PDB file of C-alpha atoms and ligand atoms in Angstrom:
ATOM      1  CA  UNK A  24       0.000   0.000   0.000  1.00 96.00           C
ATOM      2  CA  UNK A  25       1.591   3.188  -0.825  1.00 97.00           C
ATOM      3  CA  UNK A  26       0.698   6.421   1.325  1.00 97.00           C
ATOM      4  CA  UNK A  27       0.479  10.153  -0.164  1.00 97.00           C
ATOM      5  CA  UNK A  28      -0.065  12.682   2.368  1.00 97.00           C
ATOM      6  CA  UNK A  29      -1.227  16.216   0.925  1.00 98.00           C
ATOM      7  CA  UNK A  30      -1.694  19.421   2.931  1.00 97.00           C
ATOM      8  CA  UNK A  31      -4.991  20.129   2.350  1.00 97.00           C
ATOM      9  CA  UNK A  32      -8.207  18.849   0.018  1.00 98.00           C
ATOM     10  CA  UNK A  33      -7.216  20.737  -2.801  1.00 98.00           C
ATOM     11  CA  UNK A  34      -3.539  19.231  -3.336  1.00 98.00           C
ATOM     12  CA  UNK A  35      -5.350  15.884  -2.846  1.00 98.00           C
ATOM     13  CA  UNK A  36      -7.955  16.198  -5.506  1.00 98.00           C
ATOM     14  CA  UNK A  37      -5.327  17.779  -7.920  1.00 98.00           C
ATOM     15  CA  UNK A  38      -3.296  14.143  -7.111  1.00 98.00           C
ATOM     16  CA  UNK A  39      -5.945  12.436  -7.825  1.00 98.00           C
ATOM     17  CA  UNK A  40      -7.239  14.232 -10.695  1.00 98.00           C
ATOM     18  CA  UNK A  41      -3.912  13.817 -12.610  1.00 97.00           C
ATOM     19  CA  UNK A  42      -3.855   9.960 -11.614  1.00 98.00           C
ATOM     20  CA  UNK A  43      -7.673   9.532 -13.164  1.00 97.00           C
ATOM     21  CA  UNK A  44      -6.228  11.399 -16.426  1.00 96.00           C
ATOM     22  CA  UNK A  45      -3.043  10.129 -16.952  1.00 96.00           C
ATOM     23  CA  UNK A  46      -4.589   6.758 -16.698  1.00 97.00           C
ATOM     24  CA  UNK A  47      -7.045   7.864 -19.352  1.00 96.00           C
ATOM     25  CA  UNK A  48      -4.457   9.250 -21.451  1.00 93.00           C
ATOM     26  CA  UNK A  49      -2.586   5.872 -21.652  1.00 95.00           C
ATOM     27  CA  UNK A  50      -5.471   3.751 -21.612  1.00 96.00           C
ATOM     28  CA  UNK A  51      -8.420   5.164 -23.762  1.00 95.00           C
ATOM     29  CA  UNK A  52     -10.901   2.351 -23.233  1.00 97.00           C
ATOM     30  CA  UNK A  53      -9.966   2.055 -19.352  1.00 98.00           C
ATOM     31  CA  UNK A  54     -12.182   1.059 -17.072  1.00 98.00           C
ATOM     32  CA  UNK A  55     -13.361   2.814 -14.247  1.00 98.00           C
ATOM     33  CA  UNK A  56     -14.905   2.286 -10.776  1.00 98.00           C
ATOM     34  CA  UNK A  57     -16.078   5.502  -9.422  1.00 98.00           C
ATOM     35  CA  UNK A  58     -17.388   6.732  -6.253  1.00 98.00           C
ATOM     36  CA  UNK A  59     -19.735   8.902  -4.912  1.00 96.00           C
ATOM     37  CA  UNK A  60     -19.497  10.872  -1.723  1.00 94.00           C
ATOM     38  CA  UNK A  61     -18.149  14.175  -0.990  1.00 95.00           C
ATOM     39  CA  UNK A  62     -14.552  13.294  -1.530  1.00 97.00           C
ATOM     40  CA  UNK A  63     -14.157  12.798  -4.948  1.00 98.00           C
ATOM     41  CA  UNK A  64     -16.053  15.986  -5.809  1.00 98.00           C
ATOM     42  CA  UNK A  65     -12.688  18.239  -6.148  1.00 98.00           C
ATOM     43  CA  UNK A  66     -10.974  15.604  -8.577  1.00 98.00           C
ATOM     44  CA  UNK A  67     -14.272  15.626 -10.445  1.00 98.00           C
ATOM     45  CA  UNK A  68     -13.969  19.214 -11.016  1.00 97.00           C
ATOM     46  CA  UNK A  69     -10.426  19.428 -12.193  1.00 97.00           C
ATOM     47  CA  UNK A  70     -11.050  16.127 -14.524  1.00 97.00           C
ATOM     48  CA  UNK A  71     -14.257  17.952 -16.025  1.00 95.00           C
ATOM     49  CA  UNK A  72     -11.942  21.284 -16.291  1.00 95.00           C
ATOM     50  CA  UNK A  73      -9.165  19.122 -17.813  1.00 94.00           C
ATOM     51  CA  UNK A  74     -11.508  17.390 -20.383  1.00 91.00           C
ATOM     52  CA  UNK A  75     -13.244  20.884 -21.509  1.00 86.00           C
ATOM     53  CA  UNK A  76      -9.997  21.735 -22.885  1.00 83.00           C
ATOM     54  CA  UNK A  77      -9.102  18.362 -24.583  1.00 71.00           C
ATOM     55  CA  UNK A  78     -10.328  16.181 -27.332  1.00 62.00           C
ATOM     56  CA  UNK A  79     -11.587  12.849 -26.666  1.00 70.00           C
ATOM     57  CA  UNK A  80     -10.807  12.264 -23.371  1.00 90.00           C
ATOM     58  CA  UNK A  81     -14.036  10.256 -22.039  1.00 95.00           C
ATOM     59  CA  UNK A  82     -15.161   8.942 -25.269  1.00 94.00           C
ATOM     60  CA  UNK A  83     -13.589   5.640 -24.919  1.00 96.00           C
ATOM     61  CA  UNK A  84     -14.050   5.344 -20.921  1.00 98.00           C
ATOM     62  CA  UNK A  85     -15.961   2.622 -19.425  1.00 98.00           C
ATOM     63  CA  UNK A  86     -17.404   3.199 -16.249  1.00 98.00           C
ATOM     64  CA  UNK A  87     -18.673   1.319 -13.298  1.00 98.00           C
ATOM     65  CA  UNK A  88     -20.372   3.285 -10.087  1.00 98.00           C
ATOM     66  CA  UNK A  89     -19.472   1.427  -6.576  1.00 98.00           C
ATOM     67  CA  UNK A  90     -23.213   1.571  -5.246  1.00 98.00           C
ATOM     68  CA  UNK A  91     -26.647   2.898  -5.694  1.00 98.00           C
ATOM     69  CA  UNK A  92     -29.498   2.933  -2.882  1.00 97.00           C
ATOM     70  CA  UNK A  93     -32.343   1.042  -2.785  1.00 97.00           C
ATOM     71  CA  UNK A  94     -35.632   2.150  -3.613  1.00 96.00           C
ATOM     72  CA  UNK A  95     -34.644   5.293  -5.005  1.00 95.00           C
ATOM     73  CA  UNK A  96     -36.016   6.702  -8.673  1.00 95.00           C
ATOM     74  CA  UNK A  97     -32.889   7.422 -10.822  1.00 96.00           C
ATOM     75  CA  UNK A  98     -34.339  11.188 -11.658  1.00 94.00           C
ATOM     76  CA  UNK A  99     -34.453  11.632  -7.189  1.00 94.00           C
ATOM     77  CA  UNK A 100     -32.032  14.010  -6.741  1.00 93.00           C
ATOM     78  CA  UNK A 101     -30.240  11.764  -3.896  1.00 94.00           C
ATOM     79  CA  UNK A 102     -29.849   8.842  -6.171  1.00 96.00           C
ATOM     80  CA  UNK A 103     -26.118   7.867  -6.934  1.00 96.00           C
ATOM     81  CA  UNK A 104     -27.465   7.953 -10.698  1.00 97.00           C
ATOM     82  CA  UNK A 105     -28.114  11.724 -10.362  1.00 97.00           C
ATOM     83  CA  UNK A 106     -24.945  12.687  -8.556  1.00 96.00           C
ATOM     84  CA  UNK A 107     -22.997  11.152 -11.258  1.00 98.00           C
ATOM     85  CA  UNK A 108     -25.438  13.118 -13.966  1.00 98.00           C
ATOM     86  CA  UNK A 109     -24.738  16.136 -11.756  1.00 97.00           C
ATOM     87  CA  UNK A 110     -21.084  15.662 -10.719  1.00 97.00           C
ATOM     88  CA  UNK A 111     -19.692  13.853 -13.817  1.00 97.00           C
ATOM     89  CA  UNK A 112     -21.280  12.452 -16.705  1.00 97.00           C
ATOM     90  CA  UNK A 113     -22.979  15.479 -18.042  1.00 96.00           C
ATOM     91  CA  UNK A 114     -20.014  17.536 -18.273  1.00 95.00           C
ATOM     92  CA  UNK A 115     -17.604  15.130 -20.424  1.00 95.00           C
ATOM     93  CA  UNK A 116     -18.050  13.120 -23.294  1.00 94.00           C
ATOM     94  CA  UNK A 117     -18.649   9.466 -22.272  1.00 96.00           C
ATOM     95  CA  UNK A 118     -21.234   7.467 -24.123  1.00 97.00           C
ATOM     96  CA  UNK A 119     -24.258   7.123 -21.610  1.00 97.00           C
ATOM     97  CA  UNK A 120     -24.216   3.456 -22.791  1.00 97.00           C
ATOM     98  CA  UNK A 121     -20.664   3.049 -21.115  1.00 98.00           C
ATOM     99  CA  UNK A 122     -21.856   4.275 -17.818  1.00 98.00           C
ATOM    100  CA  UNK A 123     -22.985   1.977 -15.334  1.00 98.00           C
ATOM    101  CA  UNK A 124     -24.855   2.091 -12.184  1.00 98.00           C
ATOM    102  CA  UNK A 125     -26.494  -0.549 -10.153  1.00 98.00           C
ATOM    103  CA  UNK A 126     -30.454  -0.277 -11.039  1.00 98.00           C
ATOM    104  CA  UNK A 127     -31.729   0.149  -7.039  1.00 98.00           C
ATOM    105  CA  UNK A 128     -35.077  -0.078  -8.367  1.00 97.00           C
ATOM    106  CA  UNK A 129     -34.931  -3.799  -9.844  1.00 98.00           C
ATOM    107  CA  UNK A 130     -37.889  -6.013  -9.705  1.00 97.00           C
ATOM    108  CA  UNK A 131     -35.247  -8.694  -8.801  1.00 98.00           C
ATOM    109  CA  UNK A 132     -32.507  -7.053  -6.467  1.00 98.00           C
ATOM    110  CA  UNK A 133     -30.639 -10.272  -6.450  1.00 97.00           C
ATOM    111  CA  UNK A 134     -30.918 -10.961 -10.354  1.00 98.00           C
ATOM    112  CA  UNK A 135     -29.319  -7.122 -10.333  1.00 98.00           C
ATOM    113  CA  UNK A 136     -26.595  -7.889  -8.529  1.00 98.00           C
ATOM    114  CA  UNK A 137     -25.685 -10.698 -10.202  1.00 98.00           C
ATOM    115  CA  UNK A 138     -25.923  -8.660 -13.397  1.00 98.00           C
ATOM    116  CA  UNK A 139     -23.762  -6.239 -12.426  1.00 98.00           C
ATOM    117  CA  UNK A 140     -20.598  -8.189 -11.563  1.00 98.00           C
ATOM    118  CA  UNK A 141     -21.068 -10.227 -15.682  1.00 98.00           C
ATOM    119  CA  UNK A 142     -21.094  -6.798 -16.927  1.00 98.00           C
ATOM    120  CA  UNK A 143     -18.129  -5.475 -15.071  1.00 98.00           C
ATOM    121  CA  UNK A 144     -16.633  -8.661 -16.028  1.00 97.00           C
ATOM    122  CA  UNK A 145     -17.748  -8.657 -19.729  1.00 97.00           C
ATOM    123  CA  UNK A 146     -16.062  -5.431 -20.082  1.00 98.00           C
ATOM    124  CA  UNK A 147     -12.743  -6.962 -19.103  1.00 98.00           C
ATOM    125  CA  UNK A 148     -12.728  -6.236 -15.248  1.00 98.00           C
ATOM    126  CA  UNK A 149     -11.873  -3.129 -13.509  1.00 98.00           C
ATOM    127  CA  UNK A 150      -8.849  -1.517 -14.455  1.00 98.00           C
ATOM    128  CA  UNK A 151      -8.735   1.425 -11.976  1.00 98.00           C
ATOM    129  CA  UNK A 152     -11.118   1.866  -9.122  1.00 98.00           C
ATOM    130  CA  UNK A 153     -11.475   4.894  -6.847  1.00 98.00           C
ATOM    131  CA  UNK A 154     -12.767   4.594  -3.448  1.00 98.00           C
ATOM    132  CA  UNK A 155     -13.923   7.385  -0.612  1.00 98.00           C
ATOM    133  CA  UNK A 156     -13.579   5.988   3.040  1.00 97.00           C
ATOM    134  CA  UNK A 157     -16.628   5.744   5.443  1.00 93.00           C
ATOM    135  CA  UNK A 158     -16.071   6.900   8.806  1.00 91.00           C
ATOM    136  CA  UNK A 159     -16.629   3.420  10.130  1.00 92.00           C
ATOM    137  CA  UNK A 160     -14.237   2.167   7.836  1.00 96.00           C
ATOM    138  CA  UNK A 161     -16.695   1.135   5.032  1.00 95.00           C
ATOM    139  CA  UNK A 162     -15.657   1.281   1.218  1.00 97.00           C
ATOM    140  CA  UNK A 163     -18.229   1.745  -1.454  1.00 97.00           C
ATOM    141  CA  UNK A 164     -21.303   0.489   0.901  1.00 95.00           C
ATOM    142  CA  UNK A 165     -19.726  -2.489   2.119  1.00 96.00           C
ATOM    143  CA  UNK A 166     -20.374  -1.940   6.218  1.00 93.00           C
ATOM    144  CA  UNK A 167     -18.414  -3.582   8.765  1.00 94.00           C
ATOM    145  CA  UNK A 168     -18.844  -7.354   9.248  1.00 95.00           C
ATOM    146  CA  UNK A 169     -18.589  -7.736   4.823  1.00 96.00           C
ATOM    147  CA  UNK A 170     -17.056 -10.377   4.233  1.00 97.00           C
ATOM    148  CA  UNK A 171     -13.634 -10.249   1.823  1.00 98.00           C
ATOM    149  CA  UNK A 172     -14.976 -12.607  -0.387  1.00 98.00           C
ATOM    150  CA  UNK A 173     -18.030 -10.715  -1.435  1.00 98.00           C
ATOM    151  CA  UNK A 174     -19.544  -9.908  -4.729  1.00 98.00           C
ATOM    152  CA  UNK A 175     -22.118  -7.593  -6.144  1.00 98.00           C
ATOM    153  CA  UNK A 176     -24.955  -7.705  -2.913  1.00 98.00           C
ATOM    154  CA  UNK A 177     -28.006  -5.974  -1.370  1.00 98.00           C
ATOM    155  CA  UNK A 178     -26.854  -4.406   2.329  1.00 96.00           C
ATOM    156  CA  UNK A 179     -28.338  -2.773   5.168  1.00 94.00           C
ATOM    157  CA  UNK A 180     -26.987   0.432   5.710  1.00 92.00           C
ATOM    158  CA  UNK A 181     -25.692   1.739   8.997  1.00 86.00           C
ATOM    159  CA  UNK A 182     -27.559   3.890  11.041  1.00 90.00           C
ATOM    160  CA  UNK A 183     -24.090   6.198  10.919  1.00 85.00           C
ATOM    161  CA  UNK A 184     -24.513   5.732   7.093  1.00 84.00           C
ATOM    162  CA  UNK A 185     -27.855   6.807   7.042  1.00 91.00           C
ATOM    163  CA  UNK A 186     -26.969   9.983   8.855  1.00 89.00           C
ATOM    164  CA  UNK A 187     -23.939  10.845   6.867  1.00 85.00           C
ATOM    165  CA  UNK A 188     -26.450  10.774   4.272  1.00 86.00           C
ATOM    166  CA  UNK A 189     -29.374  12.703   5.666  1.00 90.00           C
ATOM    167  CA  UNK A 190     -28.692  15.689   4.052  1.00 89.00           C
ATOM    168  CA  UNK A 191     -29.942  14.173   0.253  1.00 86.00           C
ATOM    169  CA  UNK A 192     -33.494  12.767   1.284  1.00 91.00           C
ATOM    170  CA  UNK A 193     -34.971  15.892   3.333  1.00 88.00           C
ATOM    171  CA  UNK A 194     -38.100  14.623   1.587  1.00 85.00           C
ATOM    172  CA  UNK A 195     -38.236  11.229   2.414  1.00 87.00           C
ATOM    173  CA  UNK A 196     -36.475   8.675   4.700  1.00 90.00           C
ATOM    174  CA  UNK A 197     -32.697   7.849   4.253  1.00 93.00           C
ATOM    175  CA  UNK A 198     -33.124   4.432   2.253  1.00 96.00           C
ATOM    176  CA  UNK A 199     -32.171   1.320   4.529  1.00 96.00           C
ATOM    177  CA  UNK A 200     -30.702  -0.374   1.306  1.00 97.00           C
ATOM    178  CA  UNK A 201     -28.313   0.129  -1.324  1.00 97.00           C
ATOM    179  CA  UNK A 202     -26.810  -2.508  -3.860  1.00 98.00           C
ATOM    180  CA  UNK A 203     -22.893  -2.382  -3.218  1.00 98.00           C
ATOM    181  CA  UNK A 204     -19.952  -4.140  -5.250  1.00 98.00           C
ATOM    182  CA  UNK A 205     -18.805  -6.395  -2.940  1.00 98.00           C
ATOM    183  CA  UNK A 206     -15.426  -6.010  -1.590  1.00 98.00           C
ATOM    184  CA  UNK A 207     -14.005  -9.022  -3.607  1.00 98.00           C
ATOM    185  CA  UNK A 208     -15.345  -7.261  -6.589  1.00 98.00           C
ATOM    186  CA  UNK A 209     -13.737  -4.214  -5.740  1.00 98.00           C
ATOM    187  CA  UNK A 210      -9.917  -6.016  -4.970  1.00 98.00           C
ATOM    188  CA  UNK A 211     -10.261  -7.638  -8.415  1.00 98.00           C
ATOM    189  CA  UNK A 212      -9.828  -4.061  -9.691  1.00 98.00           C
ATOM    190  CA  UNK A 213      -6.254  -4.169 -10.896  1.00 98.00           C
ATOM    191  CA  UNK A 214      -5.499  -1.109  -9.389  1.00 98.00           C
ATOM    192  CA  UNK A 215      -7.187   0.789  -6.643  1.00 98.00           C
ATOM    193  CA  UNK A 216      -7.264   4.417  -5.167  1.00 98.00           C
ATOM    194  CA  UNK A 217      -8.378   5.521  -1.806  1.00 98.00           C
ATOM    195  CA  UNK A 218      -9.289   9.068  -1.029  1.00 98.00           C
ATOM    196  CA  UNK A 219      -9.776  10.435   2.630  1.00 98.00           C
ATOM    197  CA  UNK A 220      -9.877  13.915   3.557  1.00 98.00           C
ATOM    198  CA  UNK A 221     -10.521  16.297   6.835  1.00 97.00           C
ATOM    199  CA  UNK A 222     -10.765  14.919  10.434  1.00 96.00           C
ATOM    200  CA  UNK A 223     -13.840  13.380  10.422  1.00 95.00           C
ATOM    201  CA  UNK A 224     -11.672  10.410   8.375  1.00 97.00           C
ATOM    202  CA  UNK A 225      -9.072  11.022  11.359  1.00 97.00           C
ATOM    203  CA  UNK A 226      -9.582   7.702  13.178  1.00 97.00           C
ATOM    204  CA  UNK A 227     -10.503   5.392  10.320  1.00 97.00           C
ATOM    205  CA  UNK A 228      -7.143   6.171   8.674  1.00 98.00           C
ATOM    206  CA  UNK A 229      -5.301   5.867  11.455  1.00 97.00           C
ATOM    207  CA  UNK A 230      -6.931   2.011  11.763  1.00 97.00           C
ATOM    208  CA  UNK A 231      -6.227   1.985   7.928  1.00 97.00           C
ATOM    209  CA  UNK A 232      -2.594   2.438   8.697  1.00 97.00           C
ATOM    210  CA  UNK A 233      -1.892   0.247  11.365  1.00 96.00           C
ATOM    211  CA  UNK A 234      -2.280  -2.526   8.688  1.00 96.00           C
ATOM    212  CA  UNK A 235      -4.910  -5.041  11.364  1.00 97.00           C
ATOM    213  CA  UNK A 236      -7.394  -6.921   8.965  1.00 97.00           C
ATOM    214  CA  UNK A 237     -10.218  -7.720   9.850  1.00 97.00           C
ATOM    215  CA  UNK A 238     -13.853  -7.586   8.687  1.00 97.00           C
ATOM    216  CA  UNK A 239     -15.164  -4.968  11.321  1.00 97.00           C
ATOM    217  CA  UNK A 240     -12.816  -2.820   8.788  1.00 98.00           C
ATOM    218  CA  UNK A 241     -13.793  -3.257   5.481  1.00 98.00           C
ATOM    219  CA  UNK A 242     -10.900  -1.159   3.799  1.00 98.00           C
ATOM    220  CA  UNK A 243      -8.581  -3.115   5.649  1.00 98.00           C
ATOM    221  CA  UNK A 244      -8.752  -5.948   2.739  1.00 98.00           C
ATOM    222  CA  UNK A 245      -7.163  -2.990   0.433  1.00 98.00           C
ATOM    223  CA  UNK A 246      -3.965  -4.781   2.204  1.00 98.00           C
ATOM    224  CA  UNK A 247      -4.598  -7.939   0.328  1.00 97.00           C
ATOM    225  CA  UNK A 248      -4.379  -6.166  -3.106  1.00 98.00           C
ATOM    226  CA  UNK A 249      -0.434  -5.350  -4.609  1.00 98.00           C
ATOM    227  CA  UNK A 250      -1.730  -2.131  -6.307  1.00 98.00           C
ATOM    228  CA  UNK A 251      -3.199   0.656  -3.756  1.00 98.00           C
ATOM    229  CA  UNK A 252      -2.609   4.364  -3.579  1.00 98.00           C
ATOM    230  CA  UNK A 253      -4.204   5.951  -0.432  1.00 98.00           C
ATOM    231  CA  UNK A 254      -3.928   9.699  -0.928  1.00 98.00           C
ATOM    232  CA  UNK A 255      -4.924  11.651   2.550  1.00 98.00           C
ATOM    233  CA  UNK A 256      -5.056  15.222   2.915  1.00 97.00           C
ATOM    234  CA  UNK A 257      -3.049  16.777   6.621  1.00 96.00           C
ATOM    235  CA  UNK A 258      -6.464  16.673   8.540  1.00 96.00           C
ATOM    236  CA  UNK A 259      -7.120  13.085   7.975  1.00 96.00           C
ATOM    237  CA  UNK A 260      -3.544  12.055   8.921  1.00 93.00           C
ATOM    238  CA  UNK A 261      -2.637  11.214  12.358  1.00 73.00           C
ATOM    239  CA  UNK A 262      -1.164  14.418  14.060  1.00 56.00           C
TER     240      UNK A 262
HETATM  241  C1  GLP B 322     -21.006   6.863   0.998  1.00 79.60           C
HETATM  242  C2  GLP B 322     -20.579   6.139  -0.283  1.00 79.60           C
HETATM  243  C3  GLP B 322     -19.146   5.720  -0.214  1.00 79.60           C
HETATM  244  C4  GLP B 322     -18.303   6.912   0.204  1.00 79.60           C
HETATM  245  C5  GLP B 322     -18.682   7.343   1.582  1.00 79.60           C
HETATM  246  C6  GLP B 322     -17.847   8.489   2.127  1.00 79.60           C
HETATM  247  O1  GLP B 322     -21.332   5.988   2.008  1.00 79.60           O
HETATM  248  N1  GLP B 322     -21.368   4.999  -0.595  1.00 79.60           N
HETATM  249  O2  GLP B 322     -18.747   5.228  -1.474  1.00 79.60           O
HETATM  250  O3  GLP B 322     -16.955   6.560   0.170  1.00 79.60           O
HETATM  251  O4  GLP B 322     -20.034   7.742   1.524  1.00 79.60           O
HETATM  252  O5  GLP B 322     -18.410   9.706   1.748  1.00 79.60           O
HETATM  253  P1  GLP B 322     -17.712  11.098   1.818  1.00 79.60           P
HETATM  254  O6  GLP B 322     -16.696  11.124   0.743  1.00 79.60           O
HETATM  255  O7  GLP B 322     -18.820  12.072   1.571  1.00 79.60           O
HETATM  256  O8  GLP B 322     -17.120  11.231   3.173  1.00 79.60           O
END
C-alpha cells in the first residue's frame, strides 16, 4: 500500500485528478470504478476542467459506479445515478451506454446484482477503481462485518450511514438499502485508489494504517491487493 499525504483537500484532488487522467491518457478504453461521496467531488472538477480543454478524453471510458441505494427513482435528486449526472457524466463526453450504475429499483434485487458483476466482467474487469472511506471504515457500501470474499450484494446500511447521508433525502427517509460491489469485486480491480480527507476520516485512517485486517474494517482488505494508492489530505492524517 503506498501512502500520499497532501496538505490540504485541494492538493489531494489535484493528485488524484492527474492519476484519473493520466490513466485515461494511456489507456483510452480504461475502465473505471467511481465513487460517490463528498470526496471525490474536487478531482471531479479538475477532470471535467481538464476534459473541456481536450479532445476525446471520455469517449472511450468505461465506467462502473461502486453503489446505488435502494428504492430510489434514478431522476431523485439523492440517487447515486443523479450525482454522477450532476457531478460527472454530463459535463464530459462518455457514451451514456458506457456508464454503469447498479439499477436500485430492480424487480429482482438479487438478479441485479448478479448482473452487475457479468457486466463489469464482460467489459474486461476493472482496471482502476477509486474509493472514498466511510467513517466506520466502510468502502463503497460495504459496512463492517462484509465479508472479503463478497460480490455484487443488497446491504443494510448503517444507522451512521444513514446519517452521513441525511442531508440528500430531506423529503423522504434515508433508504435502509443500497446494492454495493462487494469487496471481492472491488480487490479484483487491478489497481485501486483511496481518497480520505478532513478529520472526520481522522480515526478510520489511522486504523487503515496500522495494517490489522479484519472484517469490522472493510478497507482493511485494500492490504490484500499489490496495487493501492491511499492519498490523505493533513487533517485526515494522524497528528
Ligand atoms: C457513501 C458512499 C461511499 C463513500 C462514503 C464516504 O457511504 N457509498 O462510497 O466513500 O459515503 O463519503 P464522503 O466522501 O462524503 O465522506
Amino acid at each position: 500500500m503506498n501512502w500520499e499525504t497532501f496538505p490540504d483537500y485541494d492538493a489531494l484532488s489535484e493528485a488524484a485528478a492527474a492519476i484519473l487522467l493520466r490513466t485515461i491518457r494511456a489507456q483510452p478504453s480504461i475502465v473505471l470504478g467511481l465513487p460517490t461521496g463528498n470526496t471525490p467531488l474536487g478531482m471531479y472538477a479538475r477532470v471535467i476542467a481538464a476534459c473541456s480543454r481536450e479532445y476525446h478524453c471520455f469517449s472511450d471510458v468505461v465506467a462502473f459506479n461502486l453503489d446505488e441505494y435502494v428504492g430510489i427513482p434514478r431522476d431523485h435528486p439523492g440517487s447515486y445515478f443523479s450525482f454522477m449526472q450532476r457531478q460527472v457524466f454530463a459535463h464530459v463526453d462518455i457514451e451514456p451506454a458506457n456508464t454503469h450504475i447498479p439499477n436500485g429499483m430492480a424487480p429482482d434485487l438479487k438478479v441485479e446484482c448478479a448482473r452487475y458483476d457479468r457486466s463489469i466482467a464482460s467489459a474486461g474487469g476493472l482496471g482502476i477503481t477509486f474509493l472514498g472511506l466511510g467513517s466506520n471504515g466502510h468502502i463503497a457500501f460495504n459496512e463492517p462485518g462484509t465479508p472479503f470474499d463478497s460480490r455484487t450484494h443488497v446491504v443494510a446500511l448503517s444507522e451512521s450511514t444513514r446519517r452521513a447521508n441525511a442531508a440528500f433525502f430531506l423529503d423522504q427517509p434515508v433508504p435502509t438499502h443500497a446494492i454495493t460491489m462487494g469487496i471481492a469485486t472491488i480487490l479484483d480491480s487491478r489497481e485501486i485508489v483511496l481518497l480520505a480527507s478532513g478529520a472526520k476520516k481522522r480515526d478510520a485512517i489511522a486504523r487503515l494504517r496500522s495494517g490489522t485486517q479484519g472484517v469490522d474494517f472493510p478497507a482493511s482488505a485494500l492490504w490484500t491487493h499489490p496495487n493501492v494508492r491511499v492519498l490523505v489530505d493533513e487533517a485526515a492524517s494522524i497528528s
